[in-house]
Coordinates of C-alpha atoms in Angstrom, one line a residue:
Chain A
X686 CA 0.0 0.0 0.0
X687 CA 1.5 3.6 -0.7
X688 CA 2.0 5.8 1.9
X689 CA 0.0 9.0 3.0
X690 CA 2.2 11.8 3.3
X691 CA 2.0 13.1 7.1
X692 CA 1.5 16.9 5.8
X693 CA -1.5 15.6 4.0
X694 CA -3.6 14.1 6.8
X695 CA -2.6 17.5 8.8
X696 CA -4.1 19.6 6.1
X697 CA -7.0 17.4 5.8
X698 CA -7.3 17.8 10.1
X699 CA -7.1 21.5 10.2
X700 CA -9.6 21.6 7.6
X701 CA -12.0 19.7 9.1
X702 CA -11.7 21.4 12.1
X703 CA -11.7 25.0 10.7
X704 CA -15.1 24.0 9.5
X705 CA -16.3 22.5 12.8
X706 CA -15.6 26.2 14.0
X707 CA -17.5 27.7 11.4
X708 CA -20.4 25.7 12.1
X709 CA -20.1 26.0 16.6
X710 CA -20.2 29.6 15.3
X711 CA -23.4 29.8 13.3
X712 CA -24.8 28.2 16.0
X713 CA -24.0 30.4 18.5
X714 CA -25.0 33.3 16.9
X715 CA -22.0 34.9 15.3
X716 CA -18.5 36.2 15.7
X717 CA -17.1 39.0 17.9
X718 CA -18.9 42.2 17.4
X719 CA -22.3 41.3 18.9
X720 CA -21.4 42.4 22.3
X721 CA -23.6 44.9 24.1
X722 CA -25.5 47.0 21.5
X723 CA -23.8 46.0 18.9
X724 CA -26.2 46.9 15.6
X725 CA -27.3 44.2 13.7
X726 CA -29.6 43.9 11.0
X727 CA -33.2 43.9 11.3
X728 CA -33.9 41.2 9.8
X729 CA -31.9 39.2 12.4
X730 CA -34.0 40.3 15.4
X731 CA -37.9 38.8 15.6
X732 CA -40.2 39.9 17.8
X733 CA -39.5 37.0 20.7
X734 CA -35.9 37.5 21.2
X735 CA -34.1 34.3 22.4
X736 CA -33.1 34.7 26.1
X737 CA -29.4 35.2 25.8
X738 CA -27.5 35.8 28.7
X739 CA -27.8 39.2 30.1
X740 CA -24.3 41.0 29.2
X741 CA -24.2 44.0 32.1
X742 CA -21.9 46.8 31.2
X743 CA -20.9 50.3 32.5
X744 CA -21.1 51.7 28.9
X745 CA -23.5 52.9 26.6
X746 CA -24.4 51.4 23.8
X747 CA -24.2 51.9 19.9
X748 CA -26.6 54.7 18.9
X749 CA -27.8 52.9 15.9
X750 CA -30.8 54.5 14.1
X751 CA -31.5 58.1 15.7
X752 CA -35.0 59.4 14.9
X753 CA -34.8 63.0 13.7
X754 CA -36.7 66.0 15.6
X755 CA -40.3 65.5 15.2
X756 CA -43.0 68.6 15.5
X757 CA -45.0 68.8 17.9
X758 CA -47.3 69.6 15.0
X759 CA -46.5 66.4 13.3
X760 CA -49.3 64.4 14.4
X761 CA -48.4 61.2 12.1
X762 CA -49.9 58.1 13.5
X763 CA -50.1 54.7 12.7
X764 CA -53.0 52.5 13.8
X765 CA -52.6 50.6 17.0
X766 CA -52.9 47.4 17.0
X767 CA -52.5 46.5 21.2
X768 CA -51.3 42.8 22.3
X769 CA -52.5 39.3 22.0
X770 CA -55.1 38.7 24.5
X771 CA -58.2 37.1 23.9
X772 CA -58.2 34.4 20.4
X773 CA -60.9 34.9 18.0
X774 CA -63.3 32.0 17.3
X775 CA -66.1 33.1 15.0
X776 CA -64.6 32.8 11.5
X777 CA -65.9 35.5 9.2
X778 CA -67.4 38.0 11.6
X779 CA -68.3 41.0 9.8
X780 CA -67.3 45.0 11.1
X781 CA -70.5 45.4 13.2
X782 CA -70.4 41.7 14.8
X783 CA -67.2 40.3 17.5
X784 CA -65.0 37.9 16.2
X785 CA -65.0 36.0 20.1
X786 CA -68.1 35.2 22.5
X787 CA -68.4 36.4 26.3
X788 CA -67.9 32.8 27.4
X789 CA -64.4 33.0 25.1
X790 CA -63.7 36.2 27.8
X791 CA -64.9 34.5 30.2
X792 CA -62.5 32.0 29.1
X793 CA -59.8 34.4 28.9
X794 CA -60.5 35.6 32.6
X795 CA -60.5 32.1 33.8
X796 CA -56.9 31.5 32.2
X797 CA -55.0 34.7 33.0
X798 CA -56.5 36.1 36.3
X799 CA -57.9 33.7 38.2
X800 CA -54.1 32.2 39.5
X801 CA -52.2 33.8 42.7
X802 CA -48.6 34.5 41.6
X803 CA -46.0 33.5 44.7
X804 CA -46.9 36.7 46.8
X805 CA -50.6 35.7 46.9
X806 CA -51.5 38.1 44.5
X807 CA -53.8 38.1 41.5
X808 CA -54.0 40.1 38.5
X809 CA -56.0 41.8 35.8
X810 CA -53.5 44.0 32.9
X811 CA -50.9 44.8 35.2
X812 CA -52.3 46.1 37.9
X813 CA -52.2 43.4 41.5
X814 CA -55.3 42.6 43.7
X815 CA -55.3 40.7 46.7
X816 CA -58.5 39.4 46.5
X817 CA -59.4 37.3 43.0
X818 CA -60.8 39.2 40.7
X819 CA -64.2 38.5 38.9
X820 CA -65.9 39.8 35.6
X821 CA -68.7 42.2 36.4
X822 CA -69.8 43.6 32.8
X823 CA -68.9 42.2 29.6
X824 CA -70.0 44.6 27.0
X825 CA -69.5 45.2 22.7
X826 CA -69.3 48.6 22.1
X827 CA -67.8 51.3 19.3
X828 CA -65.0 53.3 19.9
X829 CA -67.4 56.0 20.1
X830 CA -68.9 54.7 22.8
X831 CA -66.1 53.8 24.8
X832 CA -64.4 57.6 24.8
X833 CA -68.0 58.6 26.8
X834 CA -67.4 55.7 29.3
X835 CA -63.5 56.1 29.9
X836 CA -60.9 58.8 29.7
X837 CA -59.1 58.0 26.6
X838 CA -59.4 56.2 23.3
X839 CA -57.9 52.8 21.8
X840 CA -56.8 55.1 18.6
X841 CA -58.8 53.5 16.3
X842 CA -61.7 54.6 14.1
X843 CA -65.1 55.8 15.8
X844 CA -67.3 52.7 14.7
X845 CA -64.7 50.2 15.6
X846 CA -66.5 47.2 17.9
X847 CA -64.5 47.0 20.7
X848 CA -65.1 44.5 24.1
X849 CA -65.5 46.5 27.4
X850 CA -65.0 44.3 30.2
X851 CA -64.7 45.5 34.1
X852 CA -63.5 43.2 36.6
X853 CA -64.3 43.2 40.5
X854 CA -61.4 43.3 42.9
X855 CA -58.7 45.0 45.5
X856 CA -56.4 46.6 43.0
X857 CA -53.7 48.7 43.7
X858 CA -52.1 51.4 41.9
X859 CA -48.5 52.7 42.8
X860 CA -47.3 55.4 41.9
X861 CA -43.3 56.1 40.4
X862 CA -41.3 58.1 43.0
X863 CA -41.3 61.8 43.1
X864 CA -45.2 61.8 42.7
X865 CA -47.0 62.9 45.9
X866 CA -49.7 60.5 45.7
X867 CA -49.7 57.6 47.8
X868 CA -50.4 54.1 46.8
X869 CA -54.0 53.6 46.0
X870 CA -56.7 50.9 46.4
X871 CA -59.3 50.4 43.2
X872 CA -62.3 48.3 43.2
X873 CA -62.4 47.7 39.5
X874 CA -59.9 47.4 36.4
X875 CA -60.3 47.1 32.9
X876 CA -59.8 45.9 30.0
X877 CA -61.0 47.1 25.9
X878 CA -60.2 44.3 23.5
X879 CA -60.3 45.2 19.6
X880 CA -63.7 42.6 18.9
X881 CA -62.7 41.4 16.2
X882 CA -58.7 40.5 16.5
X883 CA -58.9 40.0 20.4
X884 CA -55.9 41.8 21.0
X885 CA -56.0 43.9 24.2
X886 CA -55.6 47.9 23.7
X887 CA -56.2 49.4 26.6
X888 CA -55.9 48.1 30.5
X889 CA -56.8 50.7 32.8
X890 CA -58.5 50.9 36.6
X891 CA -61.8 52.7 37.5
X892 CA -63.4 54.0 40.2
X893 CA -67.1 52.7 39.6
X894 CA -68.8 50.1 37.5
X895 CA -69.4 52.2 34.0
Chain B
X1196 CA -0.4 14.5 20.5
X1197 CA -2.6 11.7 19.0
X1198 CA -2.1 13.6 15.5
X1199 CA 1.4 13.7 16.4
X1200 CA 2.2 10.2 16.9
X1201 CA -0.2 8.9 13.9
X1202 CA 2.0 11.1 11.9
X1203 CA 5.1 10.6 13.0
X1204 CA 4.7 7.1 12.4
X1205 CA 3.5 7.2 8.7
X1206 CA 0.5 6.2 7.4
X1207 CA 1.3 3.2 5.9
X1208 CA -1.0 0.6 6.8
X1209 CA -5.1 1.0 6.7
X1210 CA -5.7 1.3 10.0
X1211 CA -4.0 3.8 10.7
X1212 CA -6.9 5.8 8.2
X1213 CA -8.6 4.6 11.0
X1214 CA -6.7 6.2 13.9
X1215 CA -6.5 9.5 12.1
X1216 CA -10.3 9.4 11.8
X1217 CA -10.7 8.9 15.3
X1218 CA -7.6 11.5 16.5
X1219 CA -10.2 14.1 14.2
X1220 CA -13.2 13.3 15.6
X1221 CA -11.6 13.2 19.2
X1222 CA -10.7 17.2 18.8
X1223 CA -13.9 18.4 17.0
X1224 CA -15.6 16.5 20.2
X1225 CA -13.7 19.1 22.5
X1226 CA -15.3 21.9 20.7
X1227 CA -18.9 21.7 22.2
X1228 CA -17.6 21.0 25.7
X1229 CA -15.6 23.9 25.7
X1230 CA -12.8 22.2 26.6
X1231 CA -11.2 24.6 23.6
X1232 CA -12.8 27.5 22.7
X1233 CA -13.1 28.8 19.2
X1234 CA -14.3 32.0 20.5
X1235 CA -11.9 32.3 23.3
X1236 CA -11.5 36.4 23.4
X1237 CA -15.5 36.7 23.4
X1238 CA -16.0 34.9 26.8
X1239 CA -15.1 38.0 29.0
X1240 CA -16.8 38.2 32.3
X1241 CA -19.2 40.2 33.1
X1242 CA -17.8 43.8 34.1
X1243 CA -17.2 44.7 38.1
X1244 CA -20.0 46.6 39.5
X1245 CA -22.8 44.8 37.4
X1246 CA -26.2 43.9 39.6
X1247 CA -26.7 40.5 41.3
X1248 CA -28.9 38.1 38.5
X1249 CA -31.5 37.9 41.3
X1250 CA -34.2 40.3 42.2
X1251 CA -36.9 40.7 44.7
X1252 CA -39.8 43.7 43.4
X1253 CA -42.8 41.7 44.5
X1254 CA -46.1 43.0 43.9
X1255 CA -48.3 45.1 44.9
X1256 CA -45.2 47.0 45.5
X1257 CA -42.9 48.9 46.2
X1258 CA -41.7 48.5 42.5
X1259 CA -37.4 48.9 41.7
X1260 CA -36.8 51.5 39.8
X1261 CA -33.8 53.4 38.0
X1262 CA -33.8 56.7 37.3
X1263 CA -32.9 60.3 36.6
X1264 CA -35.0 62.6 38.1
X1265 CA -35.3 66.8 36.9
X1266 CA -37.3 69.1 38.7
X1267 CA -38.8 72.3 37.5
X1268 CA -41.7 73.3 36.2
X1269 CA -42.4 72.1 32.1
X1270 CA -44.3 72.3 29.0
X1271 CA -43.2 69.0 28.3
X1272 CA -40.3 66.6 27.7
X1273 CA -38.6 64.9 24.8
X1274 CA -36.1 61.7 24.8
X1275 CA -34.3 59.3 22.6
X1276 CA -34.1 55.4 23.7
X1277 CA -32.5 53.1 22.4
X1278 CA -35.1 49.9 21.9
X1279 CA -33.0 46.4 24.0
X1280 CA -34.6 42.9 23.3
X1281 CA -36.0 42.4 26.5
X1282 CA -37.5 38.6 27.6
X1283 CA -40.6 37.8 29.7
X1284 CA -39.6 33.9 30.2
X1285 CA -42.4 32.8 32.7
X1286 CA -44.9 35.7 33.1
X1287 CA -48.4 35.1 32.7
X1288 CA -50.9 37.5 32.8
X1289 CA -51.7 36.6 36.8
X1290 CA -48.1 37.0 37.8
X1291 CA -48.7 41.0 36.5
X1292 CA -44.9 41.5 36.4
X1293 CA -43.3 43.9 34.0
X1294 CA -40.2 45.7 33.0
X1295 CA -40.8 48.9 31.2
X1296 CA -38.1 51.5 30.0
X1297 CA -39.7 54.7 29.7
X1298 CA -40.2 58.4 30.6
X1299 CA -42.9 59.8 32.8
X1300 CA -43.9 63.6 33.2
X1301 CA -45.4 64.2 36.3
X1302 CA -47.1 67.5 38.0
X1303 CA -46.5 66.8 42.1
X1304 CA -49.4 70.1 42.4
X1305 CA -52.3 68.0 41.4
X1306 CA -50.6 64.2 41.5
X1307 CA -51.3 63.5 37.7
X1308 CA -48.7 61.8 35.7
X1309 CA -48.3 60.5 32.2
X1310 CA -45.9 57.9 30.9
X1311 CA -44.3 56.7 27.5
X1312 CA -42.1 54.0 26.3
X1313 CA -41.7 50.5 25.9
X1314 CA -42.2 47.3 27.9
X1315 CA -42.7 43.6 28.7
X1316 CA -45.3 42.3 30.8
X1317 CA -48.0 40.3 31.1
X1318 CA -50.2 38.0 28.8
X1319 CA -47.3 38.5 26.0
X1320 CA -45.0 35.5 26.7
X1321 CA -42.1 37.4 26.2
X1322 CA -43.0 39.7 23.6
X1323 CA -42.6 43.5 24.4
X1324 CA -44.4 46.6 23.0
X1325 CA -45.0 50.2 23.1
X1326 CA -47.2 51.6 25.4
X1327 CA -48.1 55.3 26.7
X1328 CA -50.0 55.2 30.7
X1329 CA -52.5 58.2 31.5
X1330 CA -52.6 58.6 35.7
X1331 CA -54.9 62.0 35.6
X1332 CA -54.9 64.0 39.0
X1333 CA -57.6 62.2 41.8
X1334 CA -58.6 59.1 39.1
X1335 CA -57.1 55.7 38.4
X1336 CA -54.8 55.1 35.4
X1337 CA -55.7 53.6 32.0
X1338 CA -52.3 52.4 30.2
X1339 CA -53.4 51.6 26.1
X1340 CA -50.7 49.1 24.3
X1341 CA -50.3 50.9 21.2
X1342 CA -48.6 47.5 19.2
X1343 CA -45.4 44.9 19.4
X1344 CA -42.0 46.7 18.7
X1345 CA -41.3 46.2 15.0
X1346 CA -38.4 44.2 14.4
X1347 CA -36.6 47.2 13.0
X1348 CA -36.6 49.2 15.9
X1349 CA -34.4 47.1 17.6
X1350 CA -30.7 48.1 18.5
X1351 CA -31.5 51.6 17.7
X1352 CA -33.5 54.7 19.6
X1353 CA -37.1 56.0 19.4
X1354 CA -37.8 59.2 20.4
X1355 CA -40.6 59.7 22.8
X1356 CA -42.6 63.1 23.7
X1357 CA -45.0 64.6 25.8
X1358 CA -46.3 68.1 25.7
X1359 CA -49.3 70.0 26.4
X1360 CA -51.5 70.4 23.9
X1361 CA -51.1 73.7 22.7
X1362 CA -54.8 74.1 22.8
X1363 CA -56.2 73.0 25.7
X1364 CA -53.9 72.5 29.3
X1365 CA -55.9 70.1 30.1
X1366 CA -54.7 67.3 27.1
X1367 CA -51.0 66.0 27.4
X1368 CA -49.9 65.3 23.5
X1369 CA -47.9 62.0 24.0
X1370 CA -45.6 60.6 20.5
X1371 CA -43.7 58.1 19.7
X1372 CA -41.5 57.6 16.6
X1373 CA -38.9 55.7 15.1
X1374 CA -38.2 54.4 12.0
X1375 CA -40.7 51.7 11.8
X1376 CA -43.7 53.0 13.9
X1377 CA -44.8 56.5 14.9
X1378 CA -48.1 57.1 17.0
X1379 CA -49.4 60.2 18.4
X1380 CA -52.3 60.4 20.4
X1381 CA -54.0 63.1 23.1
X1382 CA -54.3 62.0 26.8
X1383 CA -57.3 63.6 28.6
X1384 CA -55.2 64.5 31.7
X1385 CA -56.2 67.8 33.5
X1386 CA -52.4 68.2 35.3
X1387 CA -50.9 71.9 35.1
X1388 CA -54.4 73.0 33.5
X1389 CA -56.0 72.1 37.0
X1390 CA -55.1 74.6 39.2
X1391 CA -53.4 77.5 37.2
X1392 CA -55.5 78.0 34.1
X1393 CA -54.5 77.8 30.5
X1394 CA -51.2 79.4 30.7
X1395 CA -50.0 77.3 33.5
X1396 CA -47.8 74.2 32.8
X1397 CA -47.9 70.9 32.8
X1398 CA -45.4 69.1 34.5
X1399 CA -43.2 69.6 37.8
X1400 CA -40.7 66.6 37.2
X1401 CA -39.2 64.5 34.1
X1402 CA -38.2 61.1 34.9
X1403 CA -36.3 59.0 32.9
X1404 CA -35.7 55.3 33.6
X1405 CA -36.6 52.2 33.8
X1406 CA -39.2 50.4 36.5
X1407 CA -39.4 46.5 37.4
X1408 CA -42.4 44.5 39.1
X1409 CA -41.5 41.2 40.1
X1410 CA -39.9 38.1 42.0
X1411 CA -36.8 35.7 40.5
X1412 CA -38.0 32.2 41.1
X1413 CA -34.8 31.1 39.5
X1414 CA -36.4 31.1 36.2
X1415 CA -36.4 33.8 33.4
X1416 CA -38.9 36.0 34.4
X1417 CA -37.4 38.7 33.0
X1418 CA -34.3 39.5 31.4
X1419 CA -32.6 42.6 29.6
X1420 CA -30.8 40.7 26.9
X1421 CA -28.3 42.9 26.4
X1422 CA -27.9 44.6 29.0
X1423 CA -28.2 48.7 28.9
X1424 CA -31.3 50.8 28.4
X1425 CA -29.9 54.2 27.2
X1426 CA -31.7 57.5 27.1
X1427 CA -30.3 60.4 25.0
X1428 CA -31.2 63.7 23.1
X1429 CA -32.9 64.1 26.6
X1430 CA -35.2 67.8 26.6
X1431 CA -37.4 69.8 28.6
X1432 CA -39.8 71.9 26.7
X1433 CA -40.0 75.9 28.0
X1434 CA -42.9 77.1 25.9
X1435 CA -44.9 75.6 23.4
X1436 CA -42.4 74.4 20.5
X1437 CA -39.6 76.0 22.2
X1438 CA -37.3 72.6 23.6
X1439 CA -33.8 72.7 25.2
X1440 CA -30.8 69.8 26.1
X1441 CA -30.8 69.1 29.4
X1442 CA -28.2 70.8 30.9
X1443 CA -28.4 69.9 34.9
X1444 CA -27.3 65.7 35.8
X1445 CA -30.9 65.7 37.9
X1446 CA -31.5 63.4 40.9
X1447 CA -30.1 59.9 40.7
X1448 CA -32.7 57.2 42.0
X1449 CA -30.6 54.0 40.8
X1450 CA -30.3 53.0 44.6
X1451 CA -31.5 49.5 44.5
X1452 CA -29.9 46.6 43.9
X1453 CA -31.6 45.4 40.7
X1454 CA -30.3 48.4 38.5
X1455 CA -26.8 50.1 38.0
X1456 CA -26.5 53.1 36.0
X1457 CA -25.0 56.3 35.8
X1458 CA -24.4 59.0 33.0
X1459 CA -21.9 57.7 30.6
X1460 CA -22.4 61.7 29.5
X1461 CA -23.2 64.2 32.0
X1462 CA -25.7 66.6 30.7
X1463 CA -23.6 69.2 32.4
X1464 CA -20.7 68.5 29.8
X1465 CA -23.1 67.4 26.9
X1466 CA -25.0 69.7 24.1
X1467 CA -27.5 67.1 23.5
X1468 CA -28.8 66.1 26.7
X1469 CA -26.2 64.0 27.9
X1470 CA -26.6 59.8 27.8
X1471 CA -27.3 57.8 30.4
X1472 CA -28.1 54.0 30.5
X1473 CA -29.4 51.9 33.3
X1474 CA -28.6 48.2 33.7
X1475 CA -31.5 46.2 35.4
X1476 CA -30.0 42.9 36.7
X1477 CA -33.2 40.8 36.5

């Protein structure tokens, strides 16, 4: 049999294992550079971010993208589209009908509010209560409608169906330091889902059932 | 040494094809059990002074916060910051925790305060948004989630606003824009308008910072991926229209131990506001 030359196999090692690296690389996520703030591309970042290990620094990050000076006359706005809440279960359901049922709220409720994290405390959008919280009013309503019932508006267009729904409780409101407000107890919160996509616009506490 | 030996001693027989294959395959092996590293100058430590990975903000509060804090009577304030991929890894909506990095303008003569930025928090499973809270003076708080942070907006800055409307003191303009997603809406708030009629201002106090709800279990309940939130182009508004950089460091609140931060540019020697970031260790 003839024999290998010894420089041969090396060449065929180091190759072999040049290419491993390559590969433990892509895996990993990529090569020096993509330290803290580090801009990438954005079609490398989704919208669920894998949880990397947090990399805590003393130093600012890259700027990256700086918006320019907007007016305060520029009113541009884009329609809001709030966060996946409630999933819709009526196929087909036209511009003045919901897309989900009060039992698929009820539903909702059930799954989300009705379990005591470790402090003993339930919740409804954000906002605690120590006792568990239960639905009071579920109601379909416009846009309209809603901006006579609470402060503010979801955003969207007047004849939008929204759901209204106002929960009983013990919730509590704190306030960010430097306000002189103490912490407050609310019997109700809220929540206004967009009827027909189920996504949750607004979370909010009230002082009365409206 | 197993390459060494193989090829010291020639390859002349078959099986030793055999050992070679194995003295390969041996080395690549090392690779994933970082016994060698590949990527050796990349596995720095973590820098000195960076929070404990644990943290302890239970619910209903007091909530952690980080923060710069300017006093002084305002039309409104303006900020750039910069948008981090932050992780939500076992919140459900009844654990109500959340991590928001934001801006609040507050008016301490009627207790009304209106906030605007970006968070994760319940019901989202990890995903994060933009949001903008209304607390008016004397009434609970309605918070809207505007929409999920478009993939482009990440590792780069979004400036946020709020001014008074330069109609009526009793509406706070609040905005958001970057350079995948703009909103501007008008928050019913009656602070500043309240008490000193329609030339009086708005707010009494910019904060800027970040604010954490919640426990460690051990789990991922939340995590800054990559470490720093970062404010910049940071304004107070004197008149309607009329901005300026901050010029004054403000109060530091960054006392707790979840968050580190400090000004990696003072305001005092900056033209645009200075730049601080916060670190939250959770």
């Amino acid at each position: 049999m003839r024999t290998i030359k010894p420089y041969i196999v090396i060449g065929v090692a180091l190759l072999l294992l040049a290419l491993e690296i390559a590969a433990v690389q892509l895996r990993s996520g990529g090569v020096a550079g993509r330290g803290v703030g580090s801009p990438v591309g954005a079609s490398e970042v989704s919208l669920t971010p894998s949880p990397a290990p947090p990399v805590q620094g003393t130093v600012s990050p890259p700027r990256g993208y700086m918006p320019p000076w907007k007016s305060d006359t520029d009113l541009t706005t884009m329609r809001p589209t709030g966060v996946p809440a409630i999933k819709p279960t009526i196929p087909g359901a036209g511009p003045t009908t919901p897309a989900f049922t009060v039992a698929d709220v009820t539903a909702y409720h059930t799954t989300y509010h009705t379990v005591a994290d470790i402090s003993g405390y339930y919740g409804v959008g954000d906002y605690a209560s120590s006792v568990l919280p239960r639905i009071v009013k579920v109601e379909f309503l416009t846009e309209k409608a809603l901006r006579a019932r609470i402060p503010d508006s979801t955003g969207l267009p007047d004849d939008t169906l929204l759901c209204y729904v106002q929960y009983s409780g013990s919730f509590v409101l704190v306030p960010p330091p430097g306000v002189q407000r103490p912490v407050s107890i609310w019997p109700y919160a809220i929540e206004v889902f967009d009827a027909h996509t189920g996504n949750r616009m607004i979370a909010g506490l009230a002082p009365t059932l409206r | 040494v197993l390459l060494h030996l193989l090829v010291m001693r020639g390859f002349s027989r078959s099986v030793d094809w055999v050992r070679a294959a194995i003295a390969v395959a041996l080395l690549s092996a090392l690779i994933p059990l970082n016994l060698i590293s590949p990527l050796s100058a990349d596995a720095a430590p973590p820098l000195p002074g960076a929070p404990a990975s644990t943290y302890n903000c239970p619910p209903p509060g007091p909530h952690c916060y980080g923060q710069i804090a300017w006093l002084g009577t305002t039309y409104g304030t303006s900020s750039s910051i910069y948008i981090q991929p932050l992780t939500c890894g076992n919140c459900t909506t009844s654990n109500h925790y959340h991590l928001n990095v934001e801006t609040w303008l507050i008016d301490n003569n009627s207790g009304g305060y209106i906030e605007v930025g970006y968070g994760a928090r319940d019901a989202q499973n990890g995903a994060e948004w933009y949001f903008w809270s209304n607390t008016p003076p004397g009434q609970g708080q309605t918070r809207n989630d505007v929409g999920p942070i478009p993939p482009g907006d990440y590792f780069a800055s979004s400036g946020f606003k709020m001014t008074r409307n330069r109609q009526d003191a009793n509406h706070v303009q609040v905005q958001e824009w970057s350079a995948n997603y703009r909103f501007t809406v008008v928050a019913t708030n009656n602070m500043g308008g309240g008490y000193g009629g329609p030339n009086a201002y708005t707010g009494t106090e910019i904060n800027i910072g970040s604010e954490l709800v919640g426990v460690n279990n051990g789990g991922n309940e939340f995590q800054s991926t990559n470490g720093n939130a970062d404010w910049t182009n940071n304004q107070w508004q004197e008149h309607a229209g009329t901005y300026h950089y901050q010029t004054s460091d403000g109060i530091r609140r960054i006392d707790g131990p979840e968050y580190q931060g400090d000004w990696a540019i003072p305001p005092h020697s900056s033209s645009t506001g200075g730049d601080l970031y916060v670190s939250c260790g959770c």
